[in-house]
Structures are given as C-alpha cells and as structure tokens.
JSON list of C-alpha atoms in Angstrom, two decimals:
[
{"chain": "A", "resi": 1124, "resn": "UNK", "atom": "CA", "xyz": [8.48, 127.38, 202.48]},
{"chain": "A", "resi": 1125, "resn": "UNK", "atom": "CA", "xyz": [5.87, 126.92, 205.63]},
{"chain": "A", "resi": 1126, "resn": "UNK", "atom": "CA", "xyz": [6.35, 122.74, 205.45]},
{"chain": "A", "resi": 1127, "resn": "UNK", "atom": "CA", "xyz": [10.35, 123.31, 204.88]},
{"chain": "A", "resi": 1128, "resn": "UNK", "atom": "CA", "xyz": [10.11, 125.51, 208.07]},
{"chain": "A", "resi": 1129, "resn": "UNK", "atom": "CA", "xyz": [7.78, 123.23, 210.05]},
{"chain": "A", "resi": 1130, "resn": "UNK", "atom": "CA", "xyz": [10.23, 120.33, 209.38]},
{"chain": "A", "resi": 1131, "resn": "UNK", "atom": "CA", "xyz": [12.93, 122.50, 210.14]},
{"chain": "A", "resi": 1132, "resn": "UNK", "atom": "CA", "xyz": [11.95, 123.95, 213.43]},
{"chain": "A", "resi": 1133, "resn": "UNK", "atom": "CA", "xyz": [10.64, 120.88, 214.61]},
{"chain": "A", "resi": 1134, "resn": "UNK", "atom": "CA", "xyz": [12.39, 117.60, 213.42]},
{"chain": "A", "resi": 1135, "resn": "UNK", "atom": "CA", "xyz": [15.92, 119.18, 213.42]},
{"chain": "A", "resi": 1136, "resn": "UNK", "atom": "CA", "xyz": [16.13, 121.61, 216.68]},
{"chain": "A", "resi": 1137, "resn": "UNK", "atom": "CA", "xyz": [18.54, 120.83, 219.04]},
{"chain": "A", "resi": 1138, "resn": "UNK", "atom": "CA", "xyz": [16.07, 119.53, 221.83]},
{"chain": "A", "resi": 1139, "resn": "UNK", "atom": "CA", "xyz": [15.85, 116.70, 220.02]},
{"chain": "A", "resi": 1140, "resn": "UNK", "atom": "CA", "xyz": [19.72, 115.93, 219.78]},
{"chain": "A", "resi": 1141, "resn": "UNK", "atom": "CA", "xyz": [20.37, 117.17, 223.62]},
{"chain": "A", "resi": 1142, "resn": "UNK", "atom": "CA", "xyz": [17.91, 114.24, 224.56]},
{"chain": "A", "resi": 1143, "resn": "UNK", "atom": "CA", "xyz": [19.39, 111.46, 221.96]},
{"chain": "A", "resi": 1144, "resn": "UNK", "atom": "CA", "xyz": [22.93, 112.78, 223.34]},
{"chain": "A", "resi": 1145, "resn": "UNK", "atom": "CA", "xyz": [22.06, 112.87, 226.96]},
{"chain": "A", "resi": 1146, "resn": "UNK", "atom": "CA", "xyz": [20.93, 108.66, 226.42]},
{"chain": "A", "resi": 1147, "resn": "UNK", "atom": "CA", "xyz": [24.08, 108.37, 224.46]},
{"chain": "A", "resi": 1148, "resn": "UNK", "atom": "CA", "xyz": [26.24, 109.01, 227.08]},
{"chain": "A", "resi": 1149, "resn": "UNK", "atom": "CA", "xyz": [24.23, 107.27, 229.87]},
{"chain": "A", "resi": 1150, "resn": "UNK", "atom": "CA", "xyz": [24.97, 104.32, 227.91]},
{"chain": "A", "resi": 1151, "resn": "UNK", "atom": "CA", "xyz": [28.29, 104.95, 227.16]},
{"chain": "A", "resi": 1152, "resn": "UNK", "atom": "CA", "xyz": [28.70, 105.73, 231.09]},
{"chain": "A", "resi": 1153, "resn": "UNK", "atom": "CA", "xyz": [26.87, 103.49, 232.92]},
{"chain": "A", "resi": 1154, "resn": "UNK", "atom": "CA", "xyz": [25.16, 100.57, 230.57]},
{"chain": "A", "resi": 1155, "resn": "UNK", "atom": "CA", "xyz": [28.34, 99.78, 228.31]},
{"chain": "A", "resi": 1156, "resn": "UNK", "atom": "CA", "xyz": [30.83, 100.82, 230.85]},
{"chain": "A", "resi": 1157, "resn": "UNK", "atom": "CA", "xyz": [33.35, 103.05, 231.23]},
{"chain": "A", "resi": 1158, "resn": "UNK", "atom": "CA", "xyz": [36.10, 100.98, 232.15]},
{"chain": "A", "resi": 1159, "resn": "UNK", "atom": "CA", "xyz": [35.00, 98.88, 229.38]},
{"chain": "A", "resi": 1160, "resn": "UNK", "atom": "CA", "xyz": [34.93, 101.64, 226.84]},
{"chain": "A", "resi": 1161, "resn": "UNK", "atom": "CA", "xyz": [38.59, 102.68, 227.65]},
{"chain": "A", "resi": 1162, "resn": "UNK", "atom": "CA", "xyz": [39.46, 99.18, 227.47]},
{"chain": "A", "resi": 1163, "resn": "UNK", "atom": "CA", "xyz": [38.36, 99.37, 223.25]},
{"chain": "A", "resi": 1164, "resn": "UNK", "atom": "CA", "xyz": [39.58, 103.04, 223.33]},
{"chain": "A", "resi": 1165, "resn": "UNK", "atom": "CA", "xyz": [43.38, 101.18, 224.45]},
{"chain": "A", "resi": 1166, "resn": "UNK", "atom": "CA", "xyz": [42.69, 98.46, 222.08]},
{"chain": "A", "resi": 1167, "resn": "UNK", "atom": "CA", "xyz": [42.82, 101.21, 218.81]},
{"chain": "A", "resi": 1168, "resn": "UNK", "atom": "CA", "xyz": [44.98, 103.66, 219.86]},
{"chain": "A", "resi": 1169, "resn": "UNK", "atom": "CA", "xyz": [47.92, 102.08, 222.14]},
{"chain": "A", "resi": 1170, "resn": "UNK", "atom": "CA", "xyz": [47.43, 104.72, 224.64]},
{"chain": "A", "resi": 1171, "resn": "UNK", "atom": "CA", "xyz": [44.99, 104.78, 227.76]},
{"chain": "A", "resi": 1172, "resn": "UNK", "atom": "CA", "xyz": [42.57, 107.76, 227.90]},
{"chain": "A", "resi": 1173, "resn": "UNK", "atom": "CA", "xyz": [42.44, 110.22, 230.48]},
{"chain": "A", "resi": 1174, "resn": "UNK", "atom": "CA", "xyz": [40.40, 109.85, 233.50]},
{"chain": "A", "resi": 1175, "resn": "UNK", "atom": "CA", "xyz": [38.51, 112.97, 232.68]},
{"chain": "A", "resi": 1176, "resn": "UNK", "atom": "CA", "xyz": [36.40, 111.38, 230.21]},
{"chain": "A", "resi": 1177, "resn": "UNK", "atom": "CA", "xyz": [35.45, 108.66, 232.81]},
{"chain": "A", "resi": 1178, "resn": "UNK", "atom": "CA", "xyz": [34.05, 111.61, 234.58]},
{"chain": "A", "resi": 1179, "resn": "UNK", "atom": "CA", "xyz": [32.65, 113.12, 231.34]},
{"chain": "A", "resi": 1180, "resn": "UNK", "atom": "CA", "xyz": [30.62, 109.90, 230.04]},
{"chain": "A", "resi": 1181, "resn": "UNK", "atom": "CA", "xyz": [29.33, 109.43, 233.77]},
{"chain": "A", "resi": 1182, "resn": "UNK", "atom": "CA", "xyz": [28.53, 112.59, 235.13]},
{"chain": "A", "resi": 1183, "resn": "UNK", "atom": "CA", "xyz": [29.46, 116.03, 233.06]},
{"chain": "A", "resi": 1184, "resn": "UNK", "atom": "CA", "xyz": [28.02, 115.22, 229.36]},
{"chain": "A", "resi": 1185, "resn": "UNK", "atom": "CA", "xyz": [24.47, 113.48, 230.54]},
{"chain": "A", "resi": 1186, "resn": "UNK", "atom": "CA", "xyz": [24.16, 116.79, 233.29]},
{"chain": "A", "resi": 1187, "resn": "UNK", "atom": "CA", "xyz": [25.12, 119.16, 230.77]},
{"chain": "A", "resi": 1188, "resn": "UNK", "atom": "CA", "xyz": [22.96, 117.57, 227.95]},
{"chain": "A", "resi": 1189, "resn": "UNK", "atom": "CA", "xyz": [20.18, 117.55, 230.45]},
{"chain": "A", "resi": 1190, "resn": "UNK", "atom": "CA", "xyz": [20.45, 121.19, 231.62]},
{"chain": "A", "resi": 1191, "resn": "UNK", "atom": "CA", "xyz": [20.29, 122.30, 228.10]},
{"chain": "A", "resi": 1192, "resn": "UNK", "atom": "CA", "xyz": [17.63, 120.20, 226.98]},
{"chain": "A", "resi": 1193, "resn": "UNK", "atom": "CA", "xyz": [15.01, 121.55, 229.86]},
{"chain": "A", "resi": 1194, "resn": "UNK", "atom": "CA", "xyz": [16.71, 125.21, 228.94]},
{"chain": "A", "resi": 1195, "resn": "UNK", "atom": "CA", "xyz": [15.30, 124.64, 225.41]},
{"chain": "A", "resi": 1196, "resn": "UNK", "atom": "CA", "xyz": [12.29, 123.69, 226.52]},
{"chain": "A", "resi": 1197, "resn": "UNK", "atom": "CA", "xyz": [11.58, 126.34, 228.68]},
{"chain": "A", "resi": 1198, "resn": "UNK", "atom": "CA", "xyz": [12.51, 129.02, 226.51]},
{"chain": "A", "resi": 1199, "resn": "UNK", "atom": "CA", "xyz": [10.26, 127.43, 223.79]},
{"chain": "A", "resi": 1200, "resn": "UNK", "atom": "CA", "xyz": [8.41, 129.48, 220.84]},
{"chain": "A", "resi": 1201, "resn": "UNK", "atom": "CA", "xyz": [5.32, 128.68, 219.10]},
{"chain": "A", "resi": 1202, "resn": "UNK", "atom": "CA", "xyz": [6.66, 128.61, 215.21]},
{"chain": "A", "resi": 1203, "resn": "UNK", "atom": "CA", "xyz": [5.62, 131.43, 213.10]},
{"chain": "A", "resi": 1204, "resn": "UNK", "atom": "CA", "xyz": [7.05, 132.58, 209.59]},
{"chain": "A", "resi": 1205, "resn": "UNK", "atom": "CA", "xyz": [8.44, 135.80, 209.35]},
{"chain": "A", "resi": 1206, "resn": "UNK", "atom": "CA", "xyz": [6.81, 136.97, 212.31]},
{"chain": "A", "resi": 1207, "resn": "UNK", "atom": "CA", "xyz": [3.28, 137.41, 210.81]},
{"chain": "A", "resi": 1208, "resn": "UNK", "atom": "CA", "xyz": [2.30, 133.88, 209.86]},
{"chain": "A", "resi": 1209, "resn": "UNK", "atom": "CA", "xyz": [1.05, 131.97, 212.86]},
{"chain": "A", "resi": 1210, "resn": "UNK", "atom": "CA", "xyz": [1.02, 128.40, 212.15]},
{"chain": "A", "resi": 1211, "resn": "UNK", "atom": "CA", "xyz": [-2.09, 126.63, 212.58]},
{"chain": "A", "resi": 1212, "resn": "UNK", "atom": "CA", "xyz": [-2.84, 124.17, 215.63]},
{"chain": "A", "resi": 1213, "resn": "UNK", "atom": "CA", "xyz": [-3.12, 120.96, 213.09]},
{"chain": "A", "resi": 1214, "resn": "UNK", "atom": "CA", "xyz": [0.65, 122.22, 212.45]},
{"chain": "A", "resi": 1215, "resn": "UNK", "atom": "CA", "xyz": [1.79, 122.22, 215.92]},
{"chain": "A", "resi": 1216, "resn": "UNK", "atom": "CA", "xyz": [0.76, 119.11, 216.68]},
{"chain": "A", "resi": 1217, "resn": "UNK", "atom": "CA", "xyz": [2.08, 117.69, 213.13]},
{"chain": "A", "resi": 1218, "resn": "UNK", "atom": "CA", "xyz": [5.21, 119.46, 214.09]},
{"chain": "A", "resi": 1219, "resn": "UNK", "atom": "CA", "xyz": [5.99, 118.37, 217.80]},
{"chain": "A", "resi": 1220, "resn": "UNK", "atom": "CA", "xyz": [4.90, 114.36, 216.23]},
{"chain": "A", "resi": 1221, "resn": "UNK", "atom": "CA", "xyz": [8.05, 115.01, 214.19]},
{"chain": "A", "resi": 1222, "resn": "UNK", "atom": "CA", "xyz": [10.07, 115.75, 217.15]},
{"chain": "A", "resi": 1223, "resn": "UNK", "atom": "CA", "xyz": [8.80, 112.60, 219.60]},
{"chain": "A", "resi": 1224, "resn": "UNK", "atom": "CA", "xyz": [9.42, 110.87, 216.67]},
{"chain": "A", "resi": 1225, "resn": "UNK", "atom": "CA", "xyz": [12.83, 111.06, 216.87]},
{"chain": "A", "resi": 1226, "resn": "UNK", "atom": "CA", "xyz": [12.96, 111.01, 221.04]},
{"chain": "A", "resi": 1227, "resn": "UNK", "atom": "CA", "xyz": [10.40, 107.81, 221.78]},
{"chain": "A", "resi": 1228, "resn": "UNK", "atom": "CA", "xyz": [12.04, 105.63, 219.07]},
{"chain": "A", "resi": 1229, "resn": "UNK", "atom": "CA", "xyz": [15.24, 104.49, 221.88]},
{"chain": "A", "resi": 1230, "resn": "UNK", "atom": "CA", "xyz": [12.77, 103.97, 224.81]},
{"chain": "A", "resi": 1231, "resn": "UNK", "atom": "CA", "xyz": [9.99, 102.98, 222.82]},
{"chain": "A", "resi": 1232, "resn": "UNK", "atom": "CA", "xyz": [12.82, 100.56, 221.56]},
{"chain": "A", "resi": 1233, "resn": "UNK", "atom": "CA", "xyz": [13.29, 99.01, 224.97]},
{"chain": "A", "resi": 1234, "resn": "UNK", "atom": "CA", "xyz": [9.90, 98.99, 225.92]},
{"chain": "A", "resi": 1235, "resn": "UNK", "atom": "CA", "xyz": [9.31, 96.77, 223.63]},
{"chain": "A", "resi": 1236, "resn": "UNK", "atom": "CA", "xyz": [12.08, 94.80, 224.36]},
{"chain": "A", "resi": 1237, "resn": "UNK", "atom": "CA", "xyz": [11.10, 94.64, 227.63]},
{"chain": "A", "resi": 1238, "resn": "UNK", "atom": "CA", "xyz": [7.46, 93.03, 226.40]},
{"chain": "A", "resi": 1239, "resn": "UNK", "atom": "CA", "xyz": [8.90, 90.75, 224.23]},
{"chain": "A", "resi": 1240, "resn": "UNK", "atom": "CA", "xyz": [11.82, 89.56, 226.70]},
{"chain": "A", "resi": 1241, "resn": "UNK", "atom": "CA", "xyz": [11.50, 86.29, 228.96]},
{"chain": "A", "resi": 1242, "resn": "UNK", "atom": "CA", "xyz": [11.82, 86.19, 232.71]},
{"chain": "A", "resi": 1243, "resn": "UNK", "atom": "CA", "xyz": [11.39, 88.65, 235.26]},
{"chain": "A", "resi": 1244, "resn": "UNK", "atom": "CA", "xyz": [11.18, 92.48, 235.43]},
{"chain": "A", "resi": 1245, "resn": "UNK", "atom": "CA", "xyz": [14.89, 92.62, 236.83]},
{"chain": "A", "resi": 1246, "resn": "UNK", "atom": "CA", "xyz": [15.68, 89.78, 234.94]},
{"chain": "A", "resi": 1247, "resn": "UNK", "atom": "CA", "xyz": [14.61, 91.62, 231.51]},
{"chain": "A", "resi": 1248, "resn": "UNK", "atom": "CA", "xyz": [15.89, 95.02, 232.78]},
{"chain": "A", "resi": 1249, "resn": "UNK", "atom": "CA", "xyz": [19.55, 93.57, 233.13]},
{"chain": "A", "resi": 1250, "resn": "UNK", "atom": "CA", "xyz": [19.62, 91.52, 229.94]},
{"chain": "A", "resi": 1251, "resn": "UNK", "atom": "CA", "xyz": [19.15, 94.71, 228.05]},
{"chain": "A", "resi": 1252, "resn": "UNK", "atom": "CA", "xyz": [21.35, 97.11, 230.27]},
{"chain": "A", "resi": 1253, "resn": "UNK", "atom": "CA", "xyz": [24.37, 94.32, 230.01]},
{"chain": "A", "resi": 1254, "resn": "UNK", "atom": "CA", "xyz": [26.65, 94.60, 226.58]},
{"chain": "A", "resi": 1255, "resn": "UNK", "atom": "CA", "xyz": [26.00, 91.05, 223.81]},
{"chain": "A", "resi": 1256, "resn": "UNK", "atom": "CA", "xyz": [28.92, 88.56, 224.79]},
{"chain": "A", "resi": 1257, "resn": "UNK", "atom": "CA", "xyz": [29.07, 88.21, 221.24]},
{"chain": "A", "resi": 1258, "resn": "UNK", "atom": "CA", "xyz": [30.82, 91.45, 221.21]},
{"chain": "A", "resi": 1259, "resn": "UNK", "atom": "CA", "xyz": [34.47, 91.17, 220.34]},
{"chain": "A", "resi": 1260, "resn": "UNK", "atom": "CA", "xyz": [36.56, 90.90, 223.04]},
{"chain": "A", "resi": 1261, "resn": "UNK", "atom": "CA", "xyz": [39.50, 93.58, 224.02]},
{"chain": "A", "resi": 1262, "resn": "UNK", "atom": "CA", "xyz": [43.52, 92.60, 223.33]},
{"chain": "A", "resi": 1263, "resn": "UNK", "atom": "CA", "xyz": [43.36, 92.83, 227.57]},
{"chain": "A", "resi": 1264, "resn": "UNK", "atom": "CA", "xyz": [40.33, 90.25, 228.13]},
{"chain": "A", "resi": 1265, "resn": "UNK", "atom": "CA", "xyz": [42.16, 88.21, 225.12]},
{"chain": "A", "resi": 1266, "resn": "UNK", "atom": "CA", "xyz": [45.47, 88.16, 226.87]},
{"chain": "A", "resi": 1267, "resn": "UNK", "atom": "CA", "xyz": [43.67, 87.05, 230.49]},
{"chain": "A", "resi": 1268, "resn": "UNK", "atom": "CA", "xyz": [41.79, 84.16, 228.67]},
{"chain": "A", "resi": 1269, "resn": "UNK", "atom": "CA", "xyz": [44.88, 82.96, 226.72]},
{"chain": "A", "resi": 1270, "resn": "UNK", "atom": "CA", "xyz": [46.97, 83.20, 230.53]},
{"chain": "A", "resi": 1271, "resn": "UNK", "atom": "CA", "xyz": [44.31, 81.50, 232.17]},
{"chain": "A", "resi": 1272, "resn": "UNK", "atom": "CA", "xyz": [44.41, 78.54, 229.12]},
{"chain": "A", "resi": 1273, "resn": "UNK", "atom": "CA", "xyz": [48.49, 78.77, 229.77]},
{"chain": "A", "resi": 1274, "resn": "UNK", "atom": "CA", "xyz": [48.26, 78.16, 233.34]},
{"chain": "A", "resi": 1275, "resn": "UNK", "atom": "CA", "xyz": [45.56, 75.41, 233.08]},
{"chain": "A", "resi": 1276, "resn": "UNK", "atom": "CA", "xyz": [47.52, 73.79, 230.49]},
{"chain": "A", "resi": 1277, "resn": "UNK", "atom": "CA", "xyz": [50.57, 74.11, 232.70]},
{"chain": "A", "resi": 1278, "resn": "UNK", "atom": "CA", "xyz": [48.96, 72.71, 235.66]},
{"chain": "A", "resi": 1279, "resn": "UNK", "atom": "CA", "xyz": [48.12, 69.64, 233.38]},
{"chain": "A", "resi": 1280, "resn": "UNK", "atom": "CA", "xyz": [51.31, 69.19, 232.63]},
{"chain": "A", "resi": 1281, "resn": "UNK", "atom": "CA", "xyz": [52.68, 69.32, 236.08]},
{"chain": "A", "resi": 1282, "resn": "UNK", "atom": "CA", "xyz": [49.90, 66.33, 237.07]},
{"chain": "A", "resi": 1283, "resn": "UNK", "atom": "CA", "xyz": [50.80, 64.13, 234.65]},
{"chain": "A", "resi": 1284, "resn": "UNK", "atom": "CA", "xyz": [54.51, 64.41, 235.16]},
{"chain": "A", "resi": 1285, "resn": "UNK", "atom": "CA", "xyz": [54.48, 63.64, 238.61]},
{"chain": "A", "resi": 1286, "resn": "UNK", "atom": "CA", "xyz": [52.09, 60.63, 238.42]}
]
C-alpha cells in the first residue's frame, strides 16, 4: 500500500497534468496556430468555431493552467500514510523523479532536438516551433492551390491563343 500511494501521490497528481496541459495549449495557440487549428476544426465539422476558443488556446487555458499549477505547488504536502507514516527521504526523492518524469520528457524532447538540429539557434528554434509541411493540407489551402493551378493554366491558355 506505501509504493501504490507513493506512485499515486506523485506520478498521477494534477501538477503534473496542469503543466503537460498548460504546453498543450501553448502549442495549440501559438506554435500550431490558431487560425490554422480552426482551419482543420472547419475541415471536420462544416462549421467555423467560435472566436472564444481563439482566445481560450492563446490566452485563458495556458493562464489558467498556469495559475493552478503554481497553486498546487504552493499548497504542497510532504506524503504520509494515514497520517502517522512519514515517508522516508529516499521516498521523496523517488517520488518527485516520478513526477519530472513525466514534466522534462516535452522540453527535454526539444532540447534535444535543438542539439541534434542543423543551423543556427533561431534557425533551429523556428524549424521546431513551425508545423511538418508534410502535414495534410486543409479543404481551404486545397481549394487556393487548385485556383491558383486554374488561373495559371488559364493564363497559358490565353498566351498561346493570341500568339
């Protein structure tokens, strides 16, 4: 029961999921794009979204995931089991390693990424903060590229015709 506790306390509290959450959004907000994420939003449901969750991605859900993540961590307890059993500090330390290792994985992620990437710092930085053109593109971005061919096409037409 003390190592089902430890695991408990530690690798599943909410801190944890705040933090994850609070990146989550950032990304959705700022790295993937907003305007880009109501663009797939359109694409699967017909319907535009509302411009509150523009607001939400970008501002409200990283502030509020933020707020309640230092909360947590201010109003932190040292485990104990039914308020007699103080844990030992071997089992603090084996406990908070089970939360960072859930919170360093993302930026320990893109540190690494940053290492292994070519070019400079800024270069590096925006490579990684910039979505893979190998992502599928939206029905708008689909429709643009297939007016654009159109209109090329057309204005190949019209040259040859008049010479």
């Amino acid at each position: 029961m003390y190592i089902f506790q430890l695991f408990d306390y530690y690798a599943c509290n909410g801190a944890c999921l705040l933090f994850l959450s609070m990146f989550e959004s950032l990304v959705i907000g700022w790295v993937f794009g907003a305007a880009r994420m109501f663009d797939v939003i359109e694409d699967m449901t017909n319907s535009r979204p509302n411009y509150i969750f523009m607001l939400c991605w970008k501002y409200l859900t990283p502030l509020v995931s933020l707020v309640s993540f230092v909360c947590s961590m201010v109003k932190y307890k040292p485990l104990t089991y039914n308020r007699l059993y103080v844990y030992p500090d071997w089992a603090y330390a084996l406990g908070w390693l089970l939360a960072l290792s859930s919170i360093l994985l993302v930026p320990g992620w893109a540190l690494g990424q940053m290492c292994a990437g070519k070019g400079s710092l800024k270069q590096r930085w925006r490579h990684l903060c910039s979505p893979d053109t190998n992502l599928p593109l939206t029905c708008k971005q689909r429709a643009d590229i297939q007016d654009t061919t159109f209109t090329a096409e057309m204005k190949d037409l019209v040259r040859s015709n008049t010479n």
